[in-house]
Short mmCIF file of C-alpha atoms and ligand atoms in Angstrom, two decimals:
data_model
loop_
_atom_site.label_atom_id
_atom_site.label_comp_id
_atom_site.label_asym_id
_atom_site.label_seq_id
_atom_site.Cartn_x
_atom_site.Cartn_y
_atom_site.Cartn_z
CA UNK A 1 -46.03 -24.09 44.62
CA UNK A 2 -45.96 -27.55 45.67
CA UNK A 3 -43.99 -30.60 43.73
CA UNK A 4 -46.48 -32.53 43.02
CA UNK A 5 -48.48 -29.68 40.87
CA UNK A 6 -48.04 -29.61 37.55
CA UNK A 7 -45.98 -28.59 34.44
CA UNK A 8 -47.85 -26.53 32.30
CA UNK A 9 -47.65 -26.42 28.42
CA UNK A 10 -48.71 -24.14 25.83
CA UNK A 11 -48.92 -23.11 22.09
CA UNK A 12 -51.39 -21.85 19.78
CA UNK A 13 -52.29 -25.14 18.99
CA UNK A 14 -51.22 -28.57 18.43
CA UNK A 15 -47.47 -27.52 18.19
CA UNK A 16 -46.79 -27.82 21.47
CA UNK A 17 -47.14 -31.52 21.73
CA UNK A 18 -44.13 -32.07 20.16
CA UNK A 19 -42.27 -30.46 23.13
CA UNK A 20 -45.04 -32.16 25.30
CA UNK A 21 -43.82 -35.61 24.35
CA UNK A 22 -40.12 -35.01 24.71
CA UNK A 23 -40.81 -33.73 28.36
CA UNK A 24 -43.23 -36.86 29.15
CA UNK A 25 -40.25 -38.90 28.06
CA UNK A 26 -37.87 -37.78 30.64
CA UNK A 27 -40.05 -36.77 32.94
CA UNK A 28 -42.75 -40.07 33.52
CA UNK A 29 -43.83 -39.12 36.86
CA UNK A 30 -44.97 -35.58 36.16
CA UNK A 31 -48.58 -34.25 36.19
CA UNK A 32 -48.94 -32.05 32.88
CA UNK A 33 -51.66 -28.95 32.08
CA UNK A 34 -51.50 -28.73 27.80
CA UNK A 35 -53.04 -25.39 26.63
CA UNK A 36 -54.15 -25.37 23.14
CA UNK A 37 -55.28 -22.09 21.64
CA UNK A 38 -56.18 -23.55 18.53
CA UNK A 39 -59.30 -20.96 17.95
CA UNK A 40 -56.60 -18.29 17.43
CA UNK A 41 -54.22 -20.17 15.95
CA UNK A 42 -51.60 -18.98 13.66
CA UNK A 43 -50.00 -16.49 16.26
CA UNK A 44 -47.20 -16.21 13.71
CA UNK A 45 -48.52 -13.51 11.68
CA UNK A 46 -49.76 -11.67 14.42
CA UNK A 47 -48.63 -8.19 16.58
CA UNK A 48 -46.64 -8.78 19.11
CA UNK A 49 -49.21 -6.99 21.54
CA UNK A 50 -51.51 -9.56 20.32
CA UNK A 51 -49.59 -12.86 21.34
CA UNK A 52 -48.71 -11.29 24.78
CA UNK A 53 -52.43 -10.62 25.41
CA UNK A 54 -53.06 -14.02 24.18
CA UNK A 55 -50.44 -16.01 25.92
CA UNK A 56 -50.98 -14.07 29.07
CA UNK A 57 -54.11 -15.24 29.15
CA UNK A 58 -53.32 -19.16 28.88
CA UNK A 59 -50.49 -18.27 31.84
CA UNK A 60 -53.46 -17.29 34.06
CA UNK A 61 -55.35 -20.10 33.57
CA UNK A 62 -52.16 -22.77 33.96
CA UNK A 63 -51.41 -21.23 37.29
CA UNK A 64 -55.15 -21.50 38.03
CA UNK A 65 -54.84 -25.11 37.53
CA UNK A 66 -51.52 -25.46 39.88
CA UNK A 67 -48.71 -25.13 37.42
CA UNK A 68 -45.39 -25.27 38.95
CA UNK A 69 -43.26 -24.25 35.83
CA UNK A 70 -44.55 -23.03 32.65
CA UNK A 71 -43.06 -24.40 29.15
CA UNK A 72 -44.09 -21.90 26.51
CA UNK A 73 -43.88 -24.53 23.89
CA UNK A 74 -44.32 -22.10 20.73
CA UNK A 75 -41.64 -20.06 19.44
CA UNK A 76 -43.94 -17.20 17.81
CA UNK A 77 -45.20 -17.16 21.72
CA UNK A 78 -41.80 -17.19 23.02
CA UNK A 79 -40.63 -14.31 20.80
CA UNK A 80 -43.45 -11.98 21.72
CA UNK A 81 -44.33 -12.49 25.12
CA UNK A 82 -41.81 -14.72 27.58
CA UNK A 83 -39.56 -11.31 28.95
CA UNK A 84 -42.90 -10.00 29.91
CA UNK A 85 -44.32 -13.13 31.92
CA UNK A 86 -41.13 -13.83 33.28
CA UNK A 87 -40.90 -10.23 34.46
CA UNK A 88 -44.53 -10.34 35.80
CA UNK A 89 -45.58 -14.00 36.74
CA UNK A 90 -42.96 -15.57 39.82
CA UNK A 91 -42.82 -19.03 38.35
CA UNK A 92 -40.10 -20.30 36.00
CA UNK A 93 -40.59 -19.88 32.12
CA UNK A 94 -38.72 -22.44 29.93
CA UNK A 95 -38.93 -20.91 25.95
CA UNK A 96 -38.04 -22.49 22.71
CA UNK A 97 -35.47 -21.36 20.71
CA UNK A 98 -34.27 -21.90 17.07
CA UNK A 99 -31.66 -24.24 17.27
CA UNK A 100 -29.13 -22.20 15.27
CA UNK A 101 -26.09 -22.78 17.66
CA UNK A 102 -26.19 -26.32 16.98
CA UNK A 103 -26.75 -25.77 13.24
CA UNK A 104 -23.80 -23.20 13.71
CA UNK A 105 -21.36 -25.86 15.06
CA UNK A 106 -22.46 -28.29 13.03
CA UNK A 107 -22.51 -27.39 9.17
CA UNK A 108 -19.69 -28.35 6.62
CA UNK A 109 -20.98 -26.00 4.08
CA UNK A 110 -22.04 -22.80 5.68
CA UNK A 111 -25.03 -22.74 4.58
CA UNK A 112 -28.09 -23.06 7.17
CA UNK A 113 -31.56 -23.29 6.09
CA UNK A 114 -34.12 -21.58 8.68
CA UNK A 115 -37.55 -22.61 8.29
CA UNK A 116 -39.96 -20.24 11.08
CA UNK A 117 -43.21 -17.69 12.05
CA UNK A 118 -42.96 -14.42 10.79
CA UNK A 119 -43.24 -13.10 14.71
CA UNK A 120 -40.07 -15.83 15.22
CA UNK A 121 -38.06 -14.22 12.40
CA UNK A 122 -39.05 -10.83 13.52
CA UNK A 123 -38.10 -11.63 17.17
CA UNK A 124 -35.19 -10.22 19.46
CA UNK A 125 -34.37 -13.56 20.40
CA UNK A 126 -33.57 -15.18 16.99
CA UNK A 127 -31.78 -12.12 16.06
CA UNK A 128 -29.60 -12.45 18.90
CA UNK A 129 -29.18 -16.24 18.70
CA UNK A 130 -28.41 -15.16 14.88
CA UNK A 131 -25.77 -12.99 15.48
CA UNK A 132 -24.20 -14.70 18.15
CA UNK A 133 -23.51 -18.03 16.68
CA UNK A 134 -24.10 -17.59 12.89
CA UNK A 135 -22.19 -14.19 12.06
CA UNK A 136 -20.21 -16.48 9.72
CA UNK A 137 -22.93 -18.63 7.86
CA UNK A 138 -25.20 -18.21 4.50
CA UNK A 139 -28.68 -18.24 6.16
CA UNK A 140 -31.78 -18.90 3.63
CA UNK A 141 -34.59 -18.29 5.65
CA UNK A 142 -38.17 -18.72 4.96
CA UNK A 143 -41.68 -18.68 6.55
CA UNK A 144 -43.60 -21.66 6.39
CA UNK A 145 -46.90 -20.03 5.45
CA UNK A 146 -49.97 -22.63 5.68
CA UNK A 147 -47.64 -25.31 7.63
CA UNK A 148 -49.32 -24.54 11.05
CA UNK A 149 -52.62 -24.56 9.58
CA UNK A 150 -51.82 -28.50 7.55
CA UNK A 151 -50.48 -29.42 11.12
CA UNK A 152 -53.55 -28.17 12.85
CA UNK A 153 -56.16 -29.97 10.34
CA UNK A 154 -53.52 -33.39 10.98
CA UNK A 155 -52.94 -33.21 7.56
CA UNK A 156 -48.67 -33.56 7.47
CA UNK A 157 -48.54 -37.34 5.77
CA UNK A 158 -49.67 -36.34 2.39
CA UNK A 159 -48.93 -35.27 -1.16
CA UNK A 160 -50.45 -31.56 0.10
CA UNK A 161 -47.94 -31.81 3.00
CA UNK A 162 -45.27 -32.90 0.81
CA UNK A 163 -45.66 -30.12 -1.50
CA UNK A 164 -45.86 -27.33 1.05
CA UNK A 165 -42.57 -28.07 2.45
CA UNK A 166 -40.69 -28.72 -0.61
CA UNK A 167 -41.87 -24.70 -1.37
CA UNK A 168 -39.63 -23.68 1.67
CA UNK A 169 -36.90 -26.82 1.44
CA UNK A 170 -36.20 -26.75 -1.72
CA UNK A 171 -34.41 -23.62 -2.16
CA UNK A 172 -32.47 -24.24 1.37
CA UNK A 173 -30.95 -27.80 -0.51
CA UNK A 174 -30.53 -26.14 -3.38
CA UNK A 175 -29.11 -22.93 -1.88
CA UNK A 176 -26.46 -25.72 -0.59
CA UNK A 177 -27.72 -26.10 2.78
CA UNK A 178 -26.63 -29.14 5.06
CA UNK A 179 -28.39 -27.96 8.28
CA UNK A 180 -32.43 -27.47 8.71
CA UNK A 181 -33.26 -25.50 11.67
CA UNK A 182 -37.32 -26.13 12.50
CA UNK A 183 -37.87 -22.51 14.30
CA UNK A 184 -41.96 -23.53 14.75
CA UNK A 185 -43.50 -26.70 16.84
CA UNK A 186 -45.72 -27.67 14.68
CA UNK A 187 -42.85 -28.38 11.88
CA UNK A 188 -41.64 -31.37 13.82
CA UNK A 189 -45.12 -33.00 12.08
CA UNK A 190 -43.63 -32.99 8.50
CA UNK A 191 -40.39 -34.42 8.96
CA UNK A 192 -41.16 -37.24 7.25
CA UNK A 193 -42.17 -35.47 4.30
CA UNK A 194 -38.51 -32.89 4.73
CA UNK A 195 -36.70 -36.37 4.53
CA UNK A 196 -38.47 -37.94 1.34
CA UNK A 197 -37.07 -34.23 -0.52
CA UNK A 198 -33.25 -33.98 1.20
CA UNK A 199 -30.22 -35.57 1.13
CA UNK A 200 -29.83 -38.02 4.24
CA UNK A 201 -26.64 -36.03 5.18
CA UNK A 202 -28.69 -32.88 5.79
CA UNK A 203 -29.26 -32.26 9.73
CA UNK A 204 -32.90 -31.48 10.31
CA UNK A 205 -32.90 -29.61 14.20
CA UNK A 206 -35.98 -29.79 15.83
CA UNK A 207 -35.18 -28.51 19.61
CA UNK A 208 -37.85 -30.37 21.10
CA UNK A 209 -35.30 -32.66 23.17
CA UNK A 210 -33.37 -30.14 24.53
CA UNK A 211 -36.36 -28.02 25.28
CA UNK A 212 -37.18 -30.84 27.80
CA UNK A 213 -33.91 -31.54 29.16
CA UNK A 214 -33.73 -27.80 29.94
CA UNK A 215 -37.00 -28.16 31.69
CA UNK A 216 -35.96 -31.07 33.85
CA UNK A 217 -32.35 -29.17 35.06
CA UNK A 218 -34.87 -25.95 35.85
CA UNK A 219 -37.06 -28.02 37.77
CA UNK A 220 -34.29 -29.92 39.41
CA UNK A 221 -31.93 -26.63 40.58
CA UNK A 222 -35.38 -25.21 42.07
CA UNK A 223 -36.31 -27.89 43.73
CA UNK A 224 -39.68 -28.67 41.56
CA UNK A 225 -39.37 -32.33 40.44
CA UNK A 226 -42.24 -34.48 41.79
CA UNK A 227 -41.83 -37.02 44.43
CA UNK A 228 -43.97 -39.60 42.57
CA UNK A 229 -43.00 -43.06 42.32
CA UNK A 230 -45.82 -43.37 39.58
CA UNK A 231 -47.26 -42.08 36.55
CA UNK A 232 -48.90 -38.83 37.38
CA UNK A 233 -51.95 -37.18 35.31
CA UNK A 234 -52.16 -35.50 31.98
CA UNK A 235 -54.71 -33.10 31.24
CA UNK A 236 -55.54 -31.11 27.86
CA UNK A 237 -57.33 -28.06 27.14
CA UNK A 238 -58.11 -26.42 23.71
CA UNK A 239 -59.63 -23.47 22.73
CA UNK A 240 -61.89 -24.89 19.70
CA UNK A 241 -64.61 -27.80 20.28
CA UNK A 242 -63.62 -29.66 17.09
CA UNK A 243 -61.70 -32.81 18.56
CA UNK A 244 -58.28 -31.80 16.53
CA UNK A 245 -56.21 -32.24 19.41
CA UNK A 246 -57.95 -35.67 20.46
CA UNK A 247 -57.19 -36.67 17.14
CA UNK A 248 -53.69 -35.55 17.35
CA UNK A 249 -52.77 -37.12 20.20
CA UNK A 250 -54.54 -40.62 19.29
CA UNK A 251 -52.51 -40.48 15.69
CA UNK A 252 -49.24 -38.70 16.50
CA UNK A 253 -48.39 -39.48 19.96
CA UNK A 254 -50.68 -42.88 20.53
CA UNK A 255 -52.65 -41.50 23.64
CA UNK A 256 -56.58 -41.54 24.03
CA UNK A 257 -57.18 -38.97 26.26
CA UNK A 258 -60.13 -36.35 26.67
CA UNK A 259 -59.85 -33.10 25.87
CA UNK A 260 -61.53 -30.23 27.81
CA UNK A 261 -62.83 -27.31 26.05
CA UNK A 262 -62.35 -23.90 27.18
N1 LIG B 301 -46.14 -23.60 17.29
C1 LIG B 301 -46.04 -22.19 17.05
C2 LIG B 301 -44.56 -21.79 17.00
O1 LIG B 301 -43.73 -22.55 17.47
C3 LIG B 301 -46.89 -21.91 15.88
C4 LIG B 301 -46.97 -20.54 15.43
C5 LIG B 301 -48.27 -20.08 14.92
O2 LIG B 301 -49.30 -20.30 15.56
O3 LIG B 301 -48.20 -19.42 13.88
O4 LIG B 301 -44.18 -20.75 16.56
#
């Protein structure tokens, strides 16, 4: 591993790039590999088996292309499969998590609303993070069915959009609910829409942020931050020919930048 490869990113599809732009933020001078494995996108409904086979697959391929550190930027990925690469692959792993501590600390009511991927909700890791800082809160949890798929067709800034997420956030704000914990990557795409339909002293969490700050203090206690003094390359791959991520980036995050298919 050398300092000047690269950070590599994955999800099942254009999720990721909302933990993609956070990192880019603070980290200006890093190369970056983006996976997108938008031809078997939603991982959220299924096996467990079936995400590590998938995600180990992507892992192969990053370190192929000279990733450093590997940023599994889906939670449903995360949940299923980041105890076995870490256990198998020698790089570092950085996983998302659903921001309940902060949630936890911060709601007035006690009530938290949880908004995830079935494989997320089903996950060790959320159960833990459950039980260890929200023994003492009402959670209303619920699984965004068809949000990864709107997110995936760039469809989050409409009335469709705004309807699917008022199915899941309506009950949280009515269920009392001051906190809104975004346990998925690609839910960061409809926050517009989640503020037109809450109050504005509801908390929406999307970990993104800290995601990328935990990524930089990794790279930084192993010695893996690039010596750069410039802006370094960013390459995307995606598993479907259909220019979704292209048009993603150019819309969401302002970047015209070619997309290799793989
Ligand atoms: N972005 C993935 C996550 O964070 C999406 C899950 C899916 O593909 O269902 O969980």
């Amino acid at each position: 591993m050398n300092n000047n490869d690269a950070i590599g990113i994955f999800d099942s599809g254009v999720g990721g790039l909302t933990v993609w732009s956070e990192i880019k933020k603070i980290l200006p001078n890093e190369s970056t590999v983006y996976y997108a494995d938008s031809k078997n996108c939603p991982y959220g409904s299924k096996s467990k088996e079936e995400v590590i086979q998938l995600s180990e697959k992507i892992v192969q391929l990053l370190i192929h292309k000279g990733a450093k550190i590997i940023v599994v930027a889906c939670n449903t990925a995360t949940a299923a499969a980041i105890d076995y690469l870490r256990a198998k692959y020698p790089l570092p792993f950085i996983g998302m998590e659903p921001a309940v501590k902060p949630a936890a600390l911060h709601t007035q009511t006690g009530t938290i609303g949880i908004l995830a991927t079935e494989g997320t909700i089903n996950g060790r890791l959320y159960k833990e993070t459950r039980d260890r800082y929200a023994a003492k809160c009402n959670l209303i949890v619920k699984v965004g069915k068809g949000l990864v798929e709107l997110a995936e067709e760039g469809d989050s800034y409409s009335e469709k959009a705004l309807e699917a997420v008022k199915k899941y956030i309506k009950p949280m704000i009515d269920g009392n609910a001051d906190q809104i914990v975004l346990g998925c990557t690609h839910y960061p795409y409809f926050i517009d829409e989640i503020r037109k339909i809450i109050p504005k002293t509801v908390i929406i969490h999307n970990p993104a942020p800290a995601v990328a700050r935990q990524t930089k203090n990794v790279m930084k206690s192993s010695g893996l931050l690039s010596q750069a003094a410039s802006k370094r390359d960013d390459i995307f791959y995606s598993t479907t020919n259909d220019g979704k991520l292209k048009f993603i980036l150019k819309t969401n995050f302002h970047i015209d930048a070619q997309v290799l298919f793989v």
